[in-house]
Amino acid sequence: MNFSKLPSSELQHLLLQGQLKFRCGFFSLCLQSDLPELNNLIQRMYANYSLENSEFSDFQINLSPHGIVHRFWRPQVQFWVDEKAPFKPFPRDTALPFLEWGLNWCIATHAHHYLMLHSGVIEKNNQALILPAWPGSGKSTLAAALCQRGWRLLSDEFGLVRPQDGLLAPFPRLIPLKNESIVVFRDFAPDAVMGPEYPKTRKGTVCHVRPPTDSVERDQELANPRWIVFPKYRKGAIMNLRPIEKTQAFVTLSGHSFNYDLIGLRGFQTLANLIDACDCYTFEYGGDLEQAVAQLNALADGLI
Amino acid sequence: MRWRYNKLCQLHHWSNDVDRQFIFNQLSGQTHVLSRLALDILELIKHEKIVDDDGVWSQLVDLYENFDPSDEDMRQHVLGMLVSLDELGLIEPSRSL
């Protein structure tokens, strides 16, 4: 059963009891919250995630109001994971972005059985395109756009490479768009399911896109890496997809890893195998998503 | 100066380009990008056990057909590379005779 089929009263009960267990990719999550405003939001945005009955969860997460004073004055929310609070509290009206950022932190600091890349990953015909980039480079926008045009979303944030076979593990989550990209994406995909806009976060205005149903339903399906494309959004830039040397890609990609330095030889060998398996490019684009999607589709279709 | 390979190093190699050789040193956890020449120097020292500056230079002159034995600039460049490889912990000075 998934979230969308769960009666809202039952969802609220499970959330209150800390029994809302669900799967995302190869991670099992358990969520607890007594924030009533989250119920409908989670039901809508997490609609396609599968509920789980397992006793075990990788992360036990609790979102709860913070402090007595802050229940009434500038309400705040705290993110707890396994009974620890790794962050300072956030304004209560940003609970969903806080949950999403907190989940990212959980993965980035724990999932060292993967080589973790800071990248979007999408797949078509079992060939995955990896989009490693710094924040603000447009990787989430590109990933969101491509998965509205027939690509499967593995993640907009984590390239999870399995050292044992080099395959990419899905982790399809909400895609947080920021600032101008929100309007651009709405125009590009008016039918996409999007959450509320959260203004004045540390990253400006944030709005989440729900991952496509197909991407969530196929979250156990690994993908073969085929292309590494370093995207760079620059307003008004002429689109340019340019091949780069694999050695250059190695250096740049190691800098986009959360844990390359941490996992030692496994990181080196996994990265080397990944680079060997992929064609590598830089991709500058000026914000025309239709044009950018057409170009990357042409790459996937062997026309470039 | 006499040099020897740092036996504690466990080096792993990857490359896709003659001019950029990637070496992962399992001892330090560091990845180094070396030129082909630097890698050849490293291999040479590893093979020879102990070798001095002149020995490295003369073997490189034999290895690379385009090396001029009287090219002092190139010789100094190679000596600089030995110091760099030492700084990376891949080779070390040897006091053995």
mmCIF file of C-alpha atoms in Angstrom:
data_model
loop_
_atom_site.group_PDB
_atom_site.id
_atom_site.type_symbol
_atom_site.label_atom_id
_atom_site.label_comp_id
_atom_site.label_asym_id
_atom_site.label_seq_id
_atom_site.Cartn_x
_atom_site.Cartn_y
_atom_site.Cartn_z
ATOM 1 C CA MET A 1 0.000 0.000 0.000
ATOM 2 C CA ASN A 2 1.183 3.518 -0.653
ATOM 3 C CA PHE A 3 0.488 6.845 1.040
ATOM 4 C CA SER A 4 -2.215 7.933 -1.371
ATOM 5 C CA LYS A 5 -4.373 4.915 -0.485
ATOM 6 C CA LEU A 6 -4.014 5.395 3.236
ATOM 7 C CA PRO A 7 -7.017 7.114 4.899
ATOM 8 C CA SER A 8 -5.857 10.480 6.212
ATOM 9 C CA SER A 9 -7.006 9.625 9.745
ATOM 10 C CA GLU A 10 -4.839 6.495 9.638
ATOM 11 C CA LEU A 11 -1.867 8.483 8.310
ATOM 12 C CA GLN A 12 -2.280 10.993 11.125
ATOM 13 C CA HIS A 13 -2.430 8.180 13.677
ATOM 14 C CA LEU A 14 0.713 6.521 12.316
ATOM 15 C CA LEU A 15 2.546 9.848 12.273
ATOM 16 C CA LEU A 16 1.599 10.600 15.865
ATOM 17 C CA GLN A 17 2.645 7.132 17.002
ATOM 18 C CA GLY A 18 5.928 7.212 15.106
ATOM 19 C CA GLN A 19 4.823 4.234 13.057
ATOM 20 C CA LEU A 20 4.758 5.742 9.580
ATOM 21 C CA LYS A 21 7.279 3.454 7.940
ATOM 22 C CA PHE A 22 8.035 3.679 4.277
ATOM 23 C CA ARG A 23 10.630 2.805 1.707
ATOM 24 C CA CYS A 24 12.587 5.135 -0.523
ATOM 25 C CA GLY A 25 15.022 3.312 -2.769
ATOM 26 C CA PHE A 26 17.062 0.958 -0.613
ATOM 27 C CA PHE A 27 16.418 2.900 2.568
ATOM 28 C CA SER A 28 13.714 2.261 5.095
ATOM 29 C CA LEU A 29 12.456 5.357 6.917
ATOM 30 C CA CYS A 30 10.231 5.822 9.912
ATOM 31 C CA LEU A 31 8.554 9.164 10.471
ATOM 32 C CA GLN A 32 6.924 10.650 13.537
ATOM 33 C CA SER A 33 5.337 14.066 13.863
ATOM 34 C CA ASP A 34 2.693 15.868 15.855
ATOM 35 C CA LEU A 35 2.537 18.754 13.399
ATOM 36 C CA PRO A 36 -1.018 18.505 12.018
ATOM 37 C CA GLU A 37 -0.153 20.751 9.077
ATOM 38 C CA LEU A 38 2.194 18.051 7.763
ATOM 39 C CA ASN A 39 -0.482 15.380 7.340
ATOM 40 C CA ASN A 40 -2.060 16.529 4.089
ATOM 41 C CA LEU A 41 1.240 17.714 2.733
ATOM 42 C CA ILE A 42 2.950 14.385 3.271
ATOM 43 C CA GLN A 43 -0.010 12.470 1.903
ATOM 44 C CA ARG A 44 0.081 14.535 -1.269
ATOM 45 C CA MET A 45 3.800 14.875 -1.830
ATOM 46 C CA TYR A 46 4.791 11.355 -0.692
ATOM 47 C CA ALA A 47 1.717 9.843 -2.366
ATOM 48 C CA ASN A 48 3.557 7.087 -4.239
ATOM 49 C CA TYR A 49 5.912 5.832 -1.555
ATOM 50 C CA SER A 50 5.271 2.296 -0.341
ATOM 51 C CA LEU A 51 4.411 1.775 3.293
ATOM 52 C CA GLU A 52 6.442 -0.861 5.102
ATOM 53 C CA ASN A 53 5.687 -3.165 7.999
ATOM 54 C CA SER A 54 9.248 -4.021 8.852
ATOM 55 C CA GLU A 55 10.475 -3.617 12.426
ATOM 56 C CA PHE A 56 13.728 -2.178 11.202
ATOM 57 C CA SER A 57 14.255 1.327 9.861
ATOM 58 C CA ASP A 58 17.479 2.922 8.690
ATOM 59 C CA PHE A 59 16.436 6.266 10.146
ATOM 60 C CA GLN A 60 13.874 7.062 12.832
ATOM 61 C CA ILE A 61 12.865 10.658 12.230
ATOM 62 C CA ASN A 62 10.771 12.901 14.398
ATOM 63 C CA LEU A 63 9.616 16.412 13.527
ATOM 64 C CA SER A 64 8.201 18.148 16.559
ATOM 65 C CA PRO A 65 7.521 21.661 17.844
ATOM 66 C CA HIS A 66 10.548 23.165 19.570
ATOM 67 C CA GLY A 67 10.493 24.768 23.015
ATOM 68 C CA ILE A 68 7.604 26.092 25.049
ATOM 69 C CA VAL A 69 8.109 29.791 24.232
ATOM 70 C CA HIS A 70 8.401 29.029 20.535
ATOM 71 C CA ARG A 71 5.060 27.271 20.494
ATOM 72 C CA PHE A 72 3.497 30.711 20.647
ATOM 73 C CA TRP A 73 6.144 33.195 19.510
ATOM 74 C CA ARG A 74 7.855 32.538 16.192
ATOM 75 C CA PRO A 75 6.984 28.830 16.248
ATOM 76 C CA GLN A 76 9.853 26.491 15.512
ATOM 77 C CA VAL A 77 10.265 22.863 14.591
ATOM 78 C CA GLN A 78 13.052 20.468 15.495
ATOM 79 C CA PHE A 79 14.364 17.572 13.390
ATOM 80 C CA TRP A 80 15.281 14.497 15.409
ATOM 81 C CA VAL A 81 16.964 11.455 13.968
ATOM 82 C CA ASP A 82 17.471 8.399 16.152
ATOM 83 C CA GLU A 83 16.743 10.632 19.176
ATOM 84 C CA LYS A 84 19.436 13.160 18.308
ATOM 85 C CA ALA A 85 18.917 16.707 16.998
ATOM 86 C CA PRO A 86 21.776 17.461 14.608
ATOM 87 C CA PHE A 87 20.499 20.929 13.606
ATOM 88 C CA LYS A 88 19.235 24.095 15.175
ATOM 89 C CA PRO A 89 15.451 24.368 14.899
ATOM 90 C CA PHE A 90 13.804 25.833 11.811
ATOM 91 C CA PRO A 91 10.744 28.079 11.564
ATOM 92 C CA ARG A 92 7.718 25.828 11.875
ATOM 93 C CA ASP A 93 6.307 26.956 8.556
ATOM 94 C CA THR A 94 9.301 25.348 6.794
ATOM 95 C CA ALA A 95 8.774 21.870 8.244
ATOM 96 C CA LEU A 96 8.698 20.114 4.856
ATOM 97 C CA PRO A 97 11.977 21.632 3.566
ATOM 98 C CA PHE A 98 13.497 20.851 6.972
ATOM 99 C CA LEU A 99 12.392 17.228 6.681
ATOM 100 C CA GLU A 100 13.843 16.955 3.183
ATOM 101 C CA TRP A 101 17.158 18.603 4.123
ATOM 102 C CA GLY A 102 17.368 16.475 7.229
ATOM 103 C CA LEU A 103 16.853 13.321 5.191
ATOM 104 C CA ASN A 104 19.622 14.415 2.830
ATOM 105 C CA TRP A 105 21.899 14.865 5.821
ATOM 106 C CA CYS A 106 21.038 11.375 7.082
ATOM 107 C CA ILE A 107 22.044 9.830 3.786
ATOM 108 C CA ALA A 108 25.141 11.968 3.232
ATOM 109 C CA THR A 109 26.532 11.153 6.663
ATOM 110 C CA HIS A 110 25.646 7.461 6.840
ATOM 111 C CA ALA A 111 25.383 5.771 3.443
ATOM 112 C CA HIS A 112 29.080 5.007 3.074
ATOM 113 C CA HIS A 113 28.409 1.621 1.544
ATOM 114 C CA TYR A 114 27.954 3.700 -1.632
ATOM 115 C CA LEU A 115 30.279 6.130 -3.341
ATOM 116 C CA MET A 116 28.046 9.171 -2.942
ATOM 117 C CA LEU A 117 28.135 11.872 -5.581
ATOM 118 C CA HIS A 118 26.455 15.228 -5.260
ATOM 119 C CA SER A 119 24.524 14.835 -8.455
ATOM 120 C CA GLY A 120 21.224 14.299 -10.110
ATOM 121 C CA VAL A 121 20.751 10.900 -11.755
ATOM 122 C CA ILE A 122 18.166 10.055 -14.370
ATOM 123 C CA GLU A 123 17.754 7.025 -16.577
ATOM 124 C CA LYS A 124 16.351 6.065 -19.942
ATOM 125 C CA ASN A 125 16.531 2.614 -21.566
ATOM 126 C CA ASN A 126 18.634 1.415 -18.610
ATOM 127 C CA GLN A 127 21.295 3.997 -19.347
ATOM 128 C CA ALA A 128 21.823 6.540 -16.613
ATOM 129 C CA LEU A 129 22.886 10.116 -16.998
ATOM 130 C CA ILE A 130 24.715 11.590 -14.019
ATOM 131 C CA LEU A 131 24.489 15.350 -13.446
ATOM 132 C CA PRO A 132 27.120 16.342 -10.863
ATOM 133 C CA ALA A 133 27.087 20.003 -9.894
ATOM 134 C CA TRP A 134 27.446 22.604 -7.220
ATOM 135 C CA PRO A 135 24.276 24.195 -5.844
ATOM 136 C CA GLY A 136 22.883 26.762 -8.241
ATOM 137 C CA SER A 137 24.104 24.962 -11.359
ATOM 138 C CA GLY A 138 20.633 23.871 -12.352
ATOM 139 C CA LYS A 139 20.996 20.125 -11.831
ATOM 140 C CA SER A 140 17.719 19.741 -9.934
ATOM 141 C CA THR A 141 15.844 21.774 -12.523
ATOM 142 C CA LEU A 142 17.326 19.714 -15.344
ATOM 143 C CA ALA A 143 16.597 16.435 -13.561
ATOM 144 C CA ALA A 144 13.030 17.542 -12.843
ATOM 145 C CA ALA A 145 12.539 18.602 -16.454
ATOM 146 C CA LEU A 146 13.967 15.415 -17.953
ATOM 147 C CA CYS A 147 11.831 13.175 -15.771
ATOM 148 C CA GLN A 148 8.778 15.035 -17.062
ATOM 149 C CA ARG A 149 9.825 13.964 -20.570
ATOM 150 C CA GLY A 150 10.204 10.231 -20.242
ATOM 151 C CA TRP A 151 13.316 9.820 -18.123
ATOM 152 C CA ARG A 152 13.208 8.006 -14.792
ATOM 153 C CA LEU A 153 14.369 9.915 -11.752
ATOM 154 C CA LEU A 154 16.851 8.105 -9.540
ATOM 155 C CA SER A 155 17.684 11.206 -7.539
ATOM 156 C CA ASP A 156 18.104 14.926 -7.932
ATOM 157 C CA GLU A 157 20.726 15.060 -5.183
ATOM 158 C CA PHE A 158 22.563 11.753 -4.720
ATOM 159 C CA GLY A 159 24.442 9.642 -7.194
ATOM 160 C CA LEU A 160 24.666 6.426 -5.186
ATOM 161 C CA VAL A 161 27.232 4.170 -6.862
ATOM 162 C CA ARG A 162 27.543 0.599 -5.622
ATOM 163 C CA PRO A 163 31.227 -0.353 -5.312
ATOM 164 C CA GLN A 164 30.551 -4.042 -5.930
ATOM 165 C CA ASP A 165 29.130 -3.628 -9.440
ATOM 166 C CA GLY A 166 29.209 0.085 -10.306
ATOM 167 C CA LEU A 167 25.424 0.281 -10.633
ATOM 168 C CA LEU A 168 23.458 3.319 -9.520
ATOM 169 C CA ALA A 169 20.897 2.956 -6.748
ATOM 170 C CA PRO A 170 17.676 4.987 -6.924
ATOM 171 C CA PHE A 171 16.666 7.358 -4.167
ATOM 172 C CA PRO A 172 13.717 9.221 -5.719
ATOM 173 C CA ARG A 173 12.710 12.075 -3.465
ATOM 174 C CA LEU A 174 10.964 15.399 -3.743
ATOM 175 C CA ILE A 175 12.898 17.739 -6.025
ATOM 176 C CA PRO A 176 13.455 21.139 -4.425
ATOM 177 C CA LEU A 177 13.419 23.914 -6.999
ATOM 178 C CA LYS A 178 14.695 27.316 -6.019
ATOM 179 C CA ASN A 179 13.872 30.886 -6.925
ATOM 180 C CA GLU A 180 13.551 31.619 -10.668
ATOM 181 C CA SER A 181 13.614 27.947 -11.603
ATOM 182 C CA ILE A 182 10.203 27.495 -9.952
ATOM 183 C CA VAL A 183 8.433 29.682 -12.509
ATOM 184 C CA VAL A 184 10.467 28.283 -15.383
ATOM 185 C CA PHE A 185 9.555 24.734 -14.377
ATOM 186 C CA ARG A 186 5.861 25.544 -13.883
ATOM 187 C CA ASP A 187 5.752 26.858 -17.439
ATOM 188 C CA PHE A 188 7.617 23.794 -18.691
ATOM 189 C CA ALA A 189 5.483 21.208 -16.875
ATOM 190 C CA PRO A 190 2.163 22.725 -15.782
ATOM 191 C CA ASP A 191 0.788 19.278 -14.869
ATOM 192 C CA ALA A 192 3.599 18.362 -12.475
ATOM 193 C CA VAL A 193 2.563 18.028 -8.840
ATOM 194 C CA MET A 194 4.234 20.753 -6.823
ATOM 195 C CA GLY A 195 4.071 21.642 -3.167
ATOM 196 C CA PRO A 196 3.750 25.042 -1.534
ATOM 197 C CA GLU A 197 6.342 27.734 -2.019
ATOM 198 C CA TYR A 198 8.553 28.428 0.993
ATOM 199 C CA PRO A 199 9.945 31.946 0.798
ATOM 200 C CA LYS A 200 12.874 33.254 2.831
ATOM 201 C CA THR A 201 14.645 29.943 3.407
ATOM 202 C CA ARG A 202 18.440 29.966 3.495
ATOM 203 C CA LYS A 203 18.366 29.148 -0.195
ATOM 204 C CA GLY A 204 15.686 31.679 -1.088
ATOM 205 C CA THR A 205 12.259 30.490 -2.162
ATOM 206 C CA VAL A 206 11.962 26.702 -2.335
ATOM 207 C CA CYS A 207 9.198 24.666 -3.939
ATOM 208 C CA HIS A 208 9.179 20.868 -4.194
ATOM 209 C CA VAL A 209 8.216 18.796 -7.204
ATOM 210 C CA ARG A 210 6.764 15.365 -6.521
ATOM 211 C CA PRO A 211 8.776 12.651 -8.274
ATOM 212 C CA PRO A 212 6.857 10.899 -11.061
ATOM 213 C CA THR A 213 4.901 7.807 -10.016
ATOM 214 C CA ASP A 214 6.900 5.535 -12.297
ATOM 215 C CA SER A 215 10.201 6.673 -10.729
ATOM 216 C CA VAL A 216 8.983 5.911 -7.214
ATOM 217 C CA GLU A 217 7.458 2.563 -8.192
ATOM 218 C CA ARG A 218 10.741 1.502 -9.811
ATOM 219 C CA ASP A 219 12.865 2.505 -6.833
ATOM 220 C CA GLN A 220 14.396 -0.982 -6.553
ATOM 221 C CA GLU A 221 15.648 -0.943 -10.131
ATOM 222 C CA LEU A 222 19.358 -0.226 -10.417
ATOM 223 C CA ALA A 223 20.747 1.563 -13.457
ATOM 224 C CA ASN A 224 23.882 1.356 -15.569
ATOM 225 C CA PRO A 225 25.937 4.557 -15.683
ATOM 226 C CA ARG A 226 26.411 5.781 -19.260
ATOM 227 C CA TRP A 227 26.995 9.556 -19.296
ATOM 228 C CA ILE A 228 28.430 12.096 -16.889
ATOM 229 C CA VAL A 229 27.320 15.610 -17.747
ATOM 230 C CA PHE A 230 28.480 18.554 -15.620
ATOM 231 C CA PRO A 231 25.681 21.099 -16.013
ATOM 232 C CA LYS A 232 26.140 24.813 -15.597
ATOM 233 C CA TYR A 233 23.203 27.162 -15.791
ATOM 234 C CA ARG A 234 24.165 30.677 -16.823
ATOM 235 C CA LYS A 235 21.444 33.150 -17.639
ATOM 236 C CA GLY A 236 21.400 33.883 -21.356
ATOM 237 C CA ALA A 237 24.192 31.423 -22.178
ATOM 238 C CA ILE A 238 24.202 29.740 -25.561
ATOM 239 C CA MET A 239 23.687 26.029 -25.034
ATOM 240 C CA ASN A 240 26.909 24.080 -25.352
ATOM 241 C CA LEU A 241 27.409 20.354 -24.756
ATOM 242 C CA ARG A 242 31.142 19.719 -24.906
ATOM 243 C CA PRO A 243 33.044 16.416 -24.467
ATOM 244 C CA ILE A 244 35.764 16.474 -21.841
ATOM 245 C CA GLU A 245 38.710 14.224 -21.084
ATOM 246 C CA LYS A 246 37.973 11.411 -18.666
ATOM 247 C CA THR A 247 40.930 12.440 -16.532
ATOM 248 C CA GLN A 248 39.432 15.902 -16.138
ATOM 249 C CA ALA A 249 36.088 14.300 -15.271
ATOM 250 C CA PHE A 250 37.806 12.157 -12.620
ATOM 251 C CA VAL A 251 39.278 15.195 -10.877
ATOM 252 C CA THR A 252 36.054 17.194 -11.030
ATOM 253 C CA LEU A 253 33.807 14.310 -10.020
ATOM 254 C CA SER A 254 35.933 13.369 -7.014
ATOM 255 C CA GLY A 255 35.343 16.931 -5.818
ATOM 256 C CA HIS A 256 31.594 16.387 -6.126
ATOM 257 C CA SER A 257 31.645 13.318 -3.888
ATOM 258 C CA PHE A 258 30.406 13.371 -0.310
ATOM 259 C CA ASN A 259 32.669 10.533 0.762
ATOM 260 C CA TYR A 260 35.418 9.865 -1.813
ATOM 261 C CA ASP A 261 38.117 10.706 0.740
ATOM 262 C CA LEU A 262 36.395 8.717 3.437
ATOM 263 C CA ILE A 263 35.978 5.315 1.812
ATOM 264 C CA GLY A 264 39.550 5.020 0.580
ATOM 265 C CA LEU A 265 40.464 2.492 -2.070
ATOM 266 C CA ARG A 266 36.797 1.578 -2.686
ATOM 267 C CA GLY A 267 36.173 5.197 -3.636
ATOM 268 C CA PHE A 268 39.133 5.338 -6.015
ATOM 269 C CA GLN A 269 38.276 2.084 -7.753
ATOM 270 C CA THR A 270 34.551 2.833 -7.932
ATOM 271 C CA LEU A 271 35.170 6.277 -9.362
ATOM 272 C CA ALA A 272 37.697 4.931 -11.875
ATOM 273 C CA ASN A 273 35.262 2.236 -13.035
ATOM 274 C CA LEU A 274 32.463 4.804 -13.258
ATOM 275 C CA ILE A 275 34.553 7.132 -15.402
ATOM 276 C CA ASP A 276 35.616 4.233 -17.628
ATOM 277 C CA ALA A 277 31.953 3.326 -18.188
ATOM 278 C CA CYS A 278 30.793 6.830 -19.122
ATOM 279 C CA ASP A 279 31.177 9.452 -21.775
ATOM 280 C CA CYS A 280 31.869 12.772 -20.088
ATOM 281 C CA TYR A 281 30.681 16.265 -20.989
ATOM 282 C CA THR A 282 30.211 19.765 -19.716
ATOM 283 C CA PHE A 283 26.840 21.304 -20.473
ATOM 284 C CA GLU A 284 26.209 25.012 -20.291
ATOM 285 C CA TYR A 285 22.675 26.165 -20.809
ATOM 286 C CA GLY A 286 20.814 29.414 -20.533
ATOM 287 C CA GLY A 287 17.514 28.384 -18.986
ATOM 288 C CA ASP A 288 15.544 27.169 -22.010
ATOM 289 C CA LEU A 289 14.452 23.820 -20.607
ATOM 290 C CA GLU A 290 12.854 22.546 -23.828
ATOM 291 C CA GLN A 291 16.100 23.134 -25.678
ATOM 292 C CA ALA A 292 18.182 21.579 -22.888
ATOM 293 C CA VAL A 293 15.960 18.488 -22.736
ATOM 294 C CA ALA A 294 16.094 18.121 -26.530
ATOM 295 C CA GLN A 295 19.885 18.240 -26.432
ATOM 296 C CA LEU A 296 20.193 15.602 -23.712
ATOM 297 C CA ASN A 297 17.602 13.439 -25.456
ATOM 298 C CA ALA A 298 19.712 13.648 -28.598
ATOM 299 C CA LEU A 299 22.713 12.508 -26.558
ATOM 300 C CA ALA A 300 20.732 9.565 -25.176
ATOM 301 C CA ASP A 301 19.444 8.653 -28.635
ATOM 302 C CA GLY A 302 22.966 8.514 -30.031
ATOM 303 C CA LEU A 303 22.483 11.534 -32.266
ATOM 304 C CA ILE A 304 25.478 13.375 -30.802
ATOM 305 C CA MET B 1 70.940 12.183 -2.967
ATOM 306 C CA ARG B 2 70.013 8.489 -2.878
ATOM 307 C CA TRP B 3 66.413 7.448 -3.077
ATOM 308 C CA ARG B 4 64.315 4.427 -2.337
ATOM 309 C CA TYR B 5 60.678 3.554 -2.791
ATOM 310 C CA ASN B 6 58.477 3.946 0.302
ATOM 311 C CA LYS B 7 57.647 0.313 0.926
ATOM 312 C CA LEU B 8 54.738 1.200 3.178
ATOM 313 C CA CYS B 9 52.875 2.636 0.212
ATOM 314 C CA GLN B 10 50.258 0.496 -1.458
ATOM 315 C CA LEU B 11 49.711 2.214 -4.759
ATOM 316 C CA HIS B 12 46.801 1.712 -7.131
ATOM 317 C CA HIS B 13 46.836 3.116 -10.602
ATOM 318 C CA TRP B 14 44.242 4.406 -13.065
ATOM 319 C CA SER B 15 44.611 6.355 -16.233
ATOM 320 C CA ASN B 16 42.878 7.130 -19.449
ATOM 321 C CA ASP B 17 45.437 9.586 -20.704
ATOM 322 C CA VAL B 18 49.192 9.179 -21.105
ATOM 323 C CA ASP B 19 49.897 12.589 -19.591
ATOM 324 C CA ARG B 20 47.785 12.222 -16.441
ATOM 325 C CA GLN B 21 48.353 9.169 -14.292
ATOM 326 C CA PHE B 22 46.150 8.748 -11.208
ATOM 327 C CA ILE B 23 47.742 7.079 -8.215
ATOM 328 C CA PHE B 24 45.846 6.191 -5.066
ATOM 329 C CA ASN B 25 48.070 5.679 -2.048
ATOM 330 C CA GLN B 26 46.293 3.364 0.350
ATOM 331 C CA LEU B 27 48.726 4.334 3.109
ATOM 332 C CA SER B 28 47.746 8.012 3.091
ATOM 333 C CA GLY B 29 44.317 7.742 1.475
ATOM 334 C CA GLN B 30 45.410 10.408 -0.983
ATOM 335 C CA THR B 31 45.001 10.473 -4.741
ATOM 336 C CA HIS B 32 47.827 11.963 -6.785
ATOM 337 C CA VAL B 33 47.813 12.980 -10.425
ATOM 338 C CA LEU B 34 51.263 12.390 -11.892
ATOM 339 C CA SER B 35 52.771 13.016 -15.290
ATOM 340 C CA ARG B 36 53.940 10.001 -17.259
ATOM 341 C CA LEU B 37 57.530 11.042 -16.515
ATOM 342 C CA ALA B 38 56.887 11.176 -12.765
ATOM 343 C CA LEU B 39 55.281 7.732 -12.861
ATOM 344 C CA ASP B 40 58.252 6.353 -14.804
ATOM 345 C CA ILE B 41 60.611 7.791 -12.182
ATOM 346 C CA LEU B 42 58.542 6.191 -9.450
ATOM 347 C CA GLU B 43 58.539 2.823 -11.219
ATOM 348 C CA LEU B 44 62.253 3.071 -11.841
ATOM 349 C CA ILE B 45 63.031 3.705 -8.167
ATOM 350 C CA LYS B 46 60.666 0.939 -7.124
ATOM 351 C CA HIS B 47 62.460 -1.464 -9.457
ATOM 352 C CA GLU B 48 66.001 -0.375 -8.530
ATOM 353 C CA LYS B 49 65.441 -0.488 -4.751
ATOM 354 C CA ILE B 50 68.001 2.294 -4.152
ATOM 355 C CA VAL B 51 69.215 4.753 -6.741
ATOM 356 C CA ASP B 52 70.907 8.152 -6.653
ATOM 357 C CA ASP B 53 70.118 11.323 -8.619
ATOM 358 C CA ASP B 54 72.638 10.521 -11.350
ATOM 359 C CA GLY B 55 71.346 6.967 -11.643
ATOM 360 C CA VAL B 56 67.789 8.182 -12.121
ATOM 361 C CA TRP B 57 68.881 10.679 -14.749
ATOM 362 C CA SER B 58 71.029 8.230 -16.712
ATOM 363 C CA GLN B 59 68.265 5.626 -16.756
ATOM 364 C CA LEU B 60 65.764 8.182 -17.970
ATOM 365 C CA VAL B 61 68.132 9.188 -20.757
ATOM 366 C CA ASP B 62 68.200 5.526 -21.781
ATOM 367 C CA LEU B 63 64.401 5.239 -21.485
ATOM 368 C CA TYR B 64 63.434 8.393 -23.368
ATOM 369 C CA GLU B 65 65.007 8.647 -26.787
ATOM 370 C CA ASN B 66 64.396 12.392 -26.972
ATOM 371 C CA PHE B 67 66.289 13.129 -23.721
ATOM 372 C CA ASP B 68 69.581 14.943 -24.249
ATOM 373 C CA PRO B 69 72.138 13.824 -21.605
ATOM 374 C CA SER B 70 73.577 17.343 -21.561
ATOM 375 C CA ASP B 71 70.203 19.071 -21.043
ATOM 376 C CA GLU B 72 70.797 20.613 -17.610
ATOM 377 C CA ASP B 73 67.343 22.235 -17.439
ATOM 378 C CA MET B 74 65.674 18.873 -17.919
ATOM 379 C CA ARG B 75 67.982 17.274 -15.390
ATOM 380 C CA GLN B 76 67.048 19.903 -12.827
ATOM 381 C CA HIS B 77 63.368 19.306 -13.646
ATOM 382 C CA VAL B 78 63.823 15.601 -12.917
ATOM 383 C CA LEU B 79 65.619 16.345 -9.646
ATOM 384 C CA GLY B 80 62.716 18.595 -8.708
ATOM 385 C CA MET B 81 60.341 15.730 -9.401
ATOM 386 C CA LEU B 82 62.298 13.492 -7.040
ATOM 387 C CA VAL B 83 61.835 16.073 -4.297
ATOM 388 C CA SER B 84 58.106 16.277 -5.107
ATOM 389 C CA LEU B 85 57.718 12.483 -4.986
ATOM 390 C CA ASP B 86 59.465 12.570 -1.611
ATOM 391 C CA GLU B 87 57.070 15.276 -0.394
ATOM 392 C CA LEU B 88 54.136 13.105 -1.465
ATOM 393 C CA GLY B 89 55.578 10.271 0.627
ATOM 394 C CA LEU B 90 55.970 7.966 -2.354
ATOM 395 C CA ILE B 91 59.779 7.778 -2.182
ATOM 396 C CA GLU B 92 62.223 8.656 0.562
ATOM 397 C CA PRO B 93 65.903 9.509 0.932
ATOM 398 C CA SER B 94 68.081 6.520 1.683
ATOM 399 C CA ARG B 95 71.216 6.568 3.798
ATOM 400 C CA SER B 96 72.059 2.959 2.934
ATOM 401 C CA LEU B 97 75.262 2.341 0.979
#
